[in-house]
CSV table of C-alpha atoms in Angstrom, one decimal:
chain,number,residue,atom,x,y,z
A,1,MET,CA,91.0,189.8,133.6
A,2,SER,CA,90.1,193.8,134.7
A,3,SER,CA,90.0,196.0,137.3
A,4,PHE,CA,86.2,196.0,136.7
A,5,GLY,CA,85.4,192.7,136.9
A,6,ASP,CA,86.2,189.2,134.9
A,7,PHE,CA,85.8,189.2,131.1
A,8,ILE,CA,85.6,186.4,128.2
A,9,SER,CA,87.6,187.7,125.3
A,10,LEU,CA,86.9,186.0,121.7
A,11,SER,CA,89.0,186.1,118.5
A,12,ASP,CA,86.0,185.1,116.5
A,13,GLU,CA,82.5,186.2,116.5
A,14,CYS,CA,80.1,185.0,118.9
A,15,ASP,CA,77.6,182.8,118.1
A,16,GLU,CA,74.4,181.5,119.2
A,17,ALA,CA,76.3,178.3,120.8
A,18,THR,CA,79.0,179.8,122.1
A,19,ALA,CA,76.7,182.9,123.7
A,20,LEU,CA,75.0,179.6,125.7
A,21,LEU,CA,77.9,178.3,126.9
A,22,ILE,CA,78.8,182.1,128.3
A,23,LYS,CA,75.5,182.6,129.4
A,24,LYS,CA,76.1,179.7,131.9
A,25,GLU,CA,79.4,180.8,133.1
A,26,VAL,CA,80.3,183.3,136.1
A,27,SER,CA,81.6,186.4,134.3
A,28,ASP,CA,80.8,190.5,134.3
A,29,GLY,CA,81.4,190.7,130.2
A,30,VAL,CA,82.6,189.7,126.9
A,31,ILE,CA,84.3,191.0,124.2
A,32,ALA,CA,84.8,189.9,120.5
A,33,PRO,CA,84.6,191.3,116.7
A,34,GLY,CA,81.0,190.8,116.4
A,35,TYR,CA,78.1,189.0,117.6
A,36,SER,CA,75.1,187.0,115.9
A,37,ASP,CA,71.4,188.5,116.1
A,38,LYS,CA,71.0,185.0,118.4
A,39,ALA,CA,74.1,185.7,120.3
A,40,LEU,CA,73.1,189.5,121.5
A,41,GLU,CA,70.0,188.4,122.2
A,42,ILE,CA,70.8,185.8,124.8
A,43,LEU,CA,73.9,187.9,126.1
A,44,LYS,CA,71.1,191.1,126.7
A,45,ALA,CA,69.3,189.4,129.3
A,46,LYS,CA,72.4,188.1,131.5
A,47,LYS,CA,72.7,189.8,134.7
A,48,ASN,CA,69.5,190.8,134.2
A,49,GLY,CA,70.4,193.3,131.6
A,50,ASN,CA,73.5,194.4,133.0
A,51,TYR,CA,76.3,192.5,131.3
A,52,CYS,CA,78.7,194.0,129.6
A,53,VAL,CA,79.1,193.5,125.9
A,54,ILE,CA,81.4,194.9,123.8
A,55,GLN,CA,82.5,194.9,120.7
A,56,ILE,CA,86.2,195.7,119.2
A,57,ASP,CA,87.9,196.6,116.1
A,58,PRO,CA,89.8,193.2,114.8
A,59,ASN,CA,92.2,195.6,113.0
A,60,TYR,CA,93.5,197.3,115.4
A,61,VAL,CA,97.0,197.6,116.2
A,62,PRO,CA,98.5,198.7,119.7
A,63,ALA,CA,100.8,201.5,119.6
A,64,GLU,CA,104.5,199.9,119.2
A,65,LEU,CA,105.1,201.8,122.8
A,66,GLU,CA,103.1,201.6,126.0
A,67,ARG,CA,103.6,203.6,129.1
A,68,LYS,CA,102.4,202.9,132.3
A,69,GLN,CA,102.2,205.7,135.6
A,70,VAL,CA,102.7,204.9,138.5
A,71,PHE,CA,102.8,207.6,141.3
A,72,GLY,CA,104.4,209.9,139.1
A,73,VAL,CA,106.6,207.6,137.6
A,74,THR,CA,106.6,206.6,134.0
A,75,PHE,CA,107.5,203.2,132.7
A,76,GLU,CA,107.9,202.2,128.9
A,77,GLN,CA,108.3,199.2,127.2
A,78,GLY,CA,108.0,197.6,123.7
A,79,HIS,CA,104.7,196.2,122.9
A,80,ASN,CA,105.1,192.7,122.4
A,81,PHE,CA,104.1,191.6,118.8
A,82,LEU,CA,105.5,188.1,119.2
A,83,LYS,CA,103.7,185.3,117.2
A,84,ILE,CA,104.3,182.6,119.6
A,85,ASP,CA,104.3,178.9,116.8
A,86,GLU,CA,106.4,175.9,116.6
A,87,ALA,CA,109.1,177.7,114.8
A,88,SER,CA,109.9,180.7,117.3
A,89,ALA,CA,109.1,178.4,120.7
A,90,LEU,CA,109.8,174.6,120.0
A,91,SER,CA,113.1,174.1,118.0
A,92,ASN,CA,115.8,174.5,120.0
A,93,ILE,CA,114.9,170.9,122.5
A,94,VAL,CA,117.5,170.7,124.6
A,95,THR,CA,117.2,167.3,126.6
A,96,LYS,CA,118.0,163.7,125.2
A,97,ASN,CA,114.3,162.5,124.3
A,98,LYS,CA,113.3,165.3,121.9
A,99,THR,CA,110.1,163.9,120.3
A,100,LEU,CA,106.7,166.0,120.4
A,101,SER,CA,104.2,164.6,119.5
A,102,GLU,CA,101.2,166.7,118.0
A,103,ASP,CA,99.5,167.4,120.5
A,104,ASP,CA,102.7,167.7,122.7
A,105,LYS,CA,103.2,170.8,120.3
A,106,ARG,CA,99.9,172.2,120.4
A,107,ASN,CA,99.4,172.3,124.5
A,108,LEU,CA,103.2,173.9,124.7
A,109,ILE,CA,102.0,176.6,122.3
A,110,ILE,CA,99.0,177.1,124.1
A,111,SER,CA,100.6,177.5,127.6
A,112,LEU,CA,102.9,180.0,126.2
A,113,ILE,CA,100.2,182.1,124.5
A,114,VAL,CA,98.5,182.0,128.3
A,115,LEU,CA,101.7,182.9,129.2
A,116,LYS,CA,102.1,185.9,127.2
A,117,TYR,CA,98.5,187.2,128.7
A,118,THR,CA,98.9,186.7,132.2
A,119,GLN,CA,100.4,188.6,135.6
A,120,SER,CA,104.2,188.3,135.2
A,121,ASN,CA,106.4,185.0,137.2
A,122,SER,CA,103.9,182.4,136.2
A,123,VAL,CA,103.5,178.9,135.0
A,124,CYS,CA,100.8,177.3,132.9
A,125,PHE,CA,99.7,173.1,132.8
A,126,VAL,CA,98.0,172.4,129.9
A,127,LYS,CA,96.3,169.2,129.2
A,128,ASP,CA,94.5,168.1,126.1
A,129,GLY,CA,94.4,171.6,124.5
A,130,GLN,CA,93.2,173.5,128.2
A,131,ALA,CA,94.9,175.2,130.4
A,132,ILE,CA,94.4,173.4,134.0
A,133,GLY,CA,96.5,175.6,136.2
A,134,ILE,CA,98.0,178.7,136.1
A,135,GLY,CA,100.1,179.9,139.3
A,136,ALA,CA,101.0,183.2,138.3
A,137,GLY,CA,102.6,186.5,140.1
A,138,GLN,CA,104.9,184.6,142.5
A,139,GLN,CA,108.0,186.0,143.7
A,140,SER,CA,109.4,182.4,143.6
A,141,ARG,CA,109.4,180.2,140.5
A,142,VAL,CA,108.6,177.2,142.2
A,143,HIS,CA,106.0,178.6,143.9
A,144,CYS,CA,104.7,179.3,140.4
A,145,THR,CA,104.8,175.5,139.8
A,146,ARG,CA,103.4,174.3,143.0
A,147,LEU,CA,100.4,176.6,142.7
A,148,ALA,CA,99.6,175.8,138.9
A,149,GLY,CA,100.4,172.3,139.8
A,150,GLN,CA,97.8,171.9,142.7
A,151,LYS,CA,95.4,173.6,140.8
A,152,ALA,CA,96.4,171.1,138.2
A,153,ASP,CA,95.9,168.3,140.6
A,154,ASN,CA,92.8,170.0,141.4
A,155,TRP,CA,91.2,169.7,138.0
A,156,TRP,CA,92.3,166.0,137.4
A,157,LEU,CA,90.9,165.3,141.0
A,158,ARG,CA,87.4,166.4,139.2
A,159,GLN,CA,87.7,163.7,136.5
A,160,SER,CA,87.9,160.8,138.8
A,161,PRO,CA,85.4,158.3,139.2
A,162,GLN,CA,84.9,159.2,142.6
A,163,VAL,CA,83.7,162.8,141.6
A,164,LEU,CA,82.2,162.1,138.4
A,165,GLY,CA,79.5,159.2,140.0
A,166,LEU,CA,78.2,161.8,143.2
A,167,GLN,CA,74.7,162.2,143.3
A,168,PHE,CA,73.9,165.3,144.1
A,169,VAL,CA,70.1,166.6,145.5
A,170,ASP,CA,67.5,167.8,143.0
A,171,GLY,CA,67.6,171.5,142.3
A,172,ILE,CA,71.1,171.9,143.1
A,173,LYS,CA,72.2,175.1,141.8
A,174,ARG,CA,75.6,174.8,139.5
A,175,ALA,CA,77.6,177.1,142.0
A,176,ASP,CA,76.2,174.9,145.2
A,177,ARG,CA,77.2,172.1,143.3
A,178,ASP,CA,81.0,173.2,142.1
A,179,ASN,CA,81.8,174.5,145.9
A,180,ALA,CA,80.7,171.0,147.2
A,181,ILE,CA,83.5,169.6,145.0
A,182,ASP,CA,85.5,171.6,145.9
A,183,VAL,CA,85.1,170.8,149.5
A,184,TYR,CA,85.0,167.3,149.0
A,185,ILE,CA,88.2,166.9,147.3
A,186,GLY,CA,90.0,168.9,149.5
A,187,GLU,CA,91.2,168.2,153.5
A,188,GLU,CA,88.2,169.7,154.9
A,189,TYR,CA,85.7,167.3,153.6
A,190,MET,CA,83.7,166.9,156.4
A,191,ASP,CA,82.2,170.4,155.7
A,192,VAL,CA,79.9,168.4,153.4
A,193,LEU,CA,79.8,164.8,154.6
A,194,ALA,CA,78.9,165.9,158.0
A,195,GLU,CA,75.7,164.7,159.4
A,196,GLY,CA,73.1,167.0,159.1
A,197,LYS,CA,74.8,168.3,155.7
A,198,TRP,CA,75.2,165.9,153.4
A,199,GLN,CA,71.3,165.9,153.2
A,200,ASN,CA,71.3,169.2,151.9
A,201,ILE,CA,74.0,168.2,149.0
A,202,PHE,CA,73.8,164.6,148.2
A,203,LYS,CA,71.5,161.9,147.5
A,204,VAL,CA,73.6,159.0,148.9
A,205,LYS,CA,76.1,160.4,150.9
A,206,PRO,CA,79.7,159.7,149.4
A,207,GLU,CA,82.7,157.7,150.8
A,208,VAL,CA,85.3,159.6,152.0
A,209,PHE,CA,88.2,160.4,149.5
A,210,THR,CA,91.0,160.1,151.2
A,211,ARG,CA,94.6,161.0,150.9
A,212,GLU,CA,95.8,157.7,149.4
A,213,ALA,CA,93.1,157.5,146.9
A,214,LYS,CA,93.7,160.8,145.8
A,215,ALA,CA,97.2,160.4,145.3
A,216,GLU,CA,96.7,157.2,143.7
A,217,TRP,CA,94.3,159.1,140.8
A,218,ILE,CA,96.6,162.0,140.7
A,219,ALA,CA,99.4,159.7,139.8
A,220,LYS,CA,97.6,158.7,137.0
A,221,ASN,CA,97.4,161.9,135.4
A,222,THR,CA,100.0,162.1,132.1
A,223,ASN,CA,101.4,164.4,129.0
A,224,VAL,CA,100.4,167.4,130.9
A,225,ALA,CA,102.1,170.2,128.8
A,226,LEU,CA,103.6,173.2,131.3
A,227,GLY,CA,105.2,176.4,130.0
A,228,SER,CA,107.0,179.2,132.1
A,229,ASP,CA,107.3,182.9,131.1
A,230,ALA,CA,111.3,183.0,132.5
A,231,PHE,CA,113.9,180.2,133.0
A,232,PHE,CA,114.0,177.8,136.4
A,233,PRO,CA,116.6,178.4,138.3
A,234,PHE,CA,116.5,175.1,140.3
A,235,GLY,CA,115.5,171.4,139.1
A,236,ASP,CA,112.7,171.2,141.9
A,237,ASN,CA,110.3,172.9,139.7
A,238,ILE,CA,110.8,170.2,137.6
A,239,ASP,CA,110.0,167.6,140.8
A,240,ARG,CA,107.1,168.9,141.1
A,241,ALA,CA,105.9,169.5,137.9
A,242,LYS,CA,106.4,166.0,137.4
A,243,LYS,CA,104.4,164.7,140.1
A,244,SER,CA,101.5,166.6,138.7
A,245,GLY,CA,101.6,164.3,135.3
A,246,VAL,CA,103.9,166.8,133.4
A,247,THR,CA,105.8,165.0,130.3
A,248,VAL,CA,106.8,168.4,128.0
A,249,ILE,CA,108.3,172.0,128.9
A,250,ALA,CA,108.6,175.2,127.3
A,251,GLN,CA,110.7,178.1,128.7
A,252,PRO,CA,113.2,180.6,127.7
A,253,GLY,CA,116.0,179.0,129.4
A,254,GLY,CA,119.5,181.2,130.3
A,255,SER,CA,119.7,180.4,134.4
A,256,VAL,CA,123.7,179.5,135.5
A,257,ARG,CA,122.3,176.2,136.5
A,258,ASP,CA,120.9,174.8,132.9
A,259,ASP,CA,122.5,172.1,133.1
A,260,LEU,CA,121.0,171.2,136.5
A,261,VAL,CA,117.6,171.7,135.0
A,262,ILE,CA,118.4,169.8,132.0
A,263,GLU,CA,119.7,167.2,134.3
A,264,ALA,CA,116.2,166.8,135.8
A,265,ALA,CA,114.3,166.6,133.0
A,266,ASP,CA,116.3,164.0,131.2
A,267,GLY,CA,116.0,162.4,134.7
A,268,TYR,CA,111.8,161.6,134.2
A,269,GLY,CA,112.7,161.5,130.5
A,270,MET,CA,110.5,164.8,129.4
A,271,VAL,CA,111.1,166.8,126.3
A,272,MET,CA,112.5,170.9,127.4
A,273,ALA,CA,112.6,173.1,124.6
A,274,PHE,CA,114.1,176.4,125.4
A,275,ASN,CA,113.1,179.1,123.6
A,276,GLY,CA,114.6,182.3,124.6
A,277,ILE,CA,111.3,184.2,124.9
A,278,ARG,CA,110.5,185.8,128.0
A,279,LEU,CA,107.1,186.2,128.0
A,280,PHE,CA,106.5,188.9,130.9
A,281,HIS,CA,103.6,190.6,131.0
A,282,HIS,CA,102.8,193.9,133.6
């Protein structure tokens, strides 16, 4: 994210295949160590030539000390150079269940890397190697978990047979299709199913995706990883995470109620690692 738009950042050279993917996505710019000639040709045509393409120096090292001024007050903090890996983040498992698959480890590491670059006080849900829900910058830890969990639920609902089976009218724009899906899986579904409206979106009028059907589908989600950039103060975070299919958790630990949080995780047979790492980003 930036103050002047949403940017895509790449850790390797942008090739043609990646540029074609970026071409379809809504964003204001991309930043990468390099670009192939074909990729540059594709990206220069995006947004009628107004798409921002930035090349970075892959050897750049940020300053040890970060400074920020807010209304005349200067805040300083050391830059976070921490490398997040299995040894640093997942070695201290505090629950009875201590079995982490390779997929679990990968998902947890991804969640923590996402949190390293996300606004402070955040929770991240990851499944199959991708972030599916982020609750960022909330004042309450459980609010972060609820927000991330709801986003994860919406992502999972999009994978349901009801949504995958939707028949859209020919020529519908991608953004209009995505917006229609968001409304269809929400509580205001009649906005797209009302007579005179659904005909502009669907070839065949879909059945209502009822609360019961949505709850049944959400209950099938599992093997979701959760990372938190600060400790969980109460077990209610664990309860909410369970509802969205979370089975493994990585968090700093250090709460005076750690024993209760561990007990809640044990009650669901979860694996939880304490890593002592606070990933606050400001």
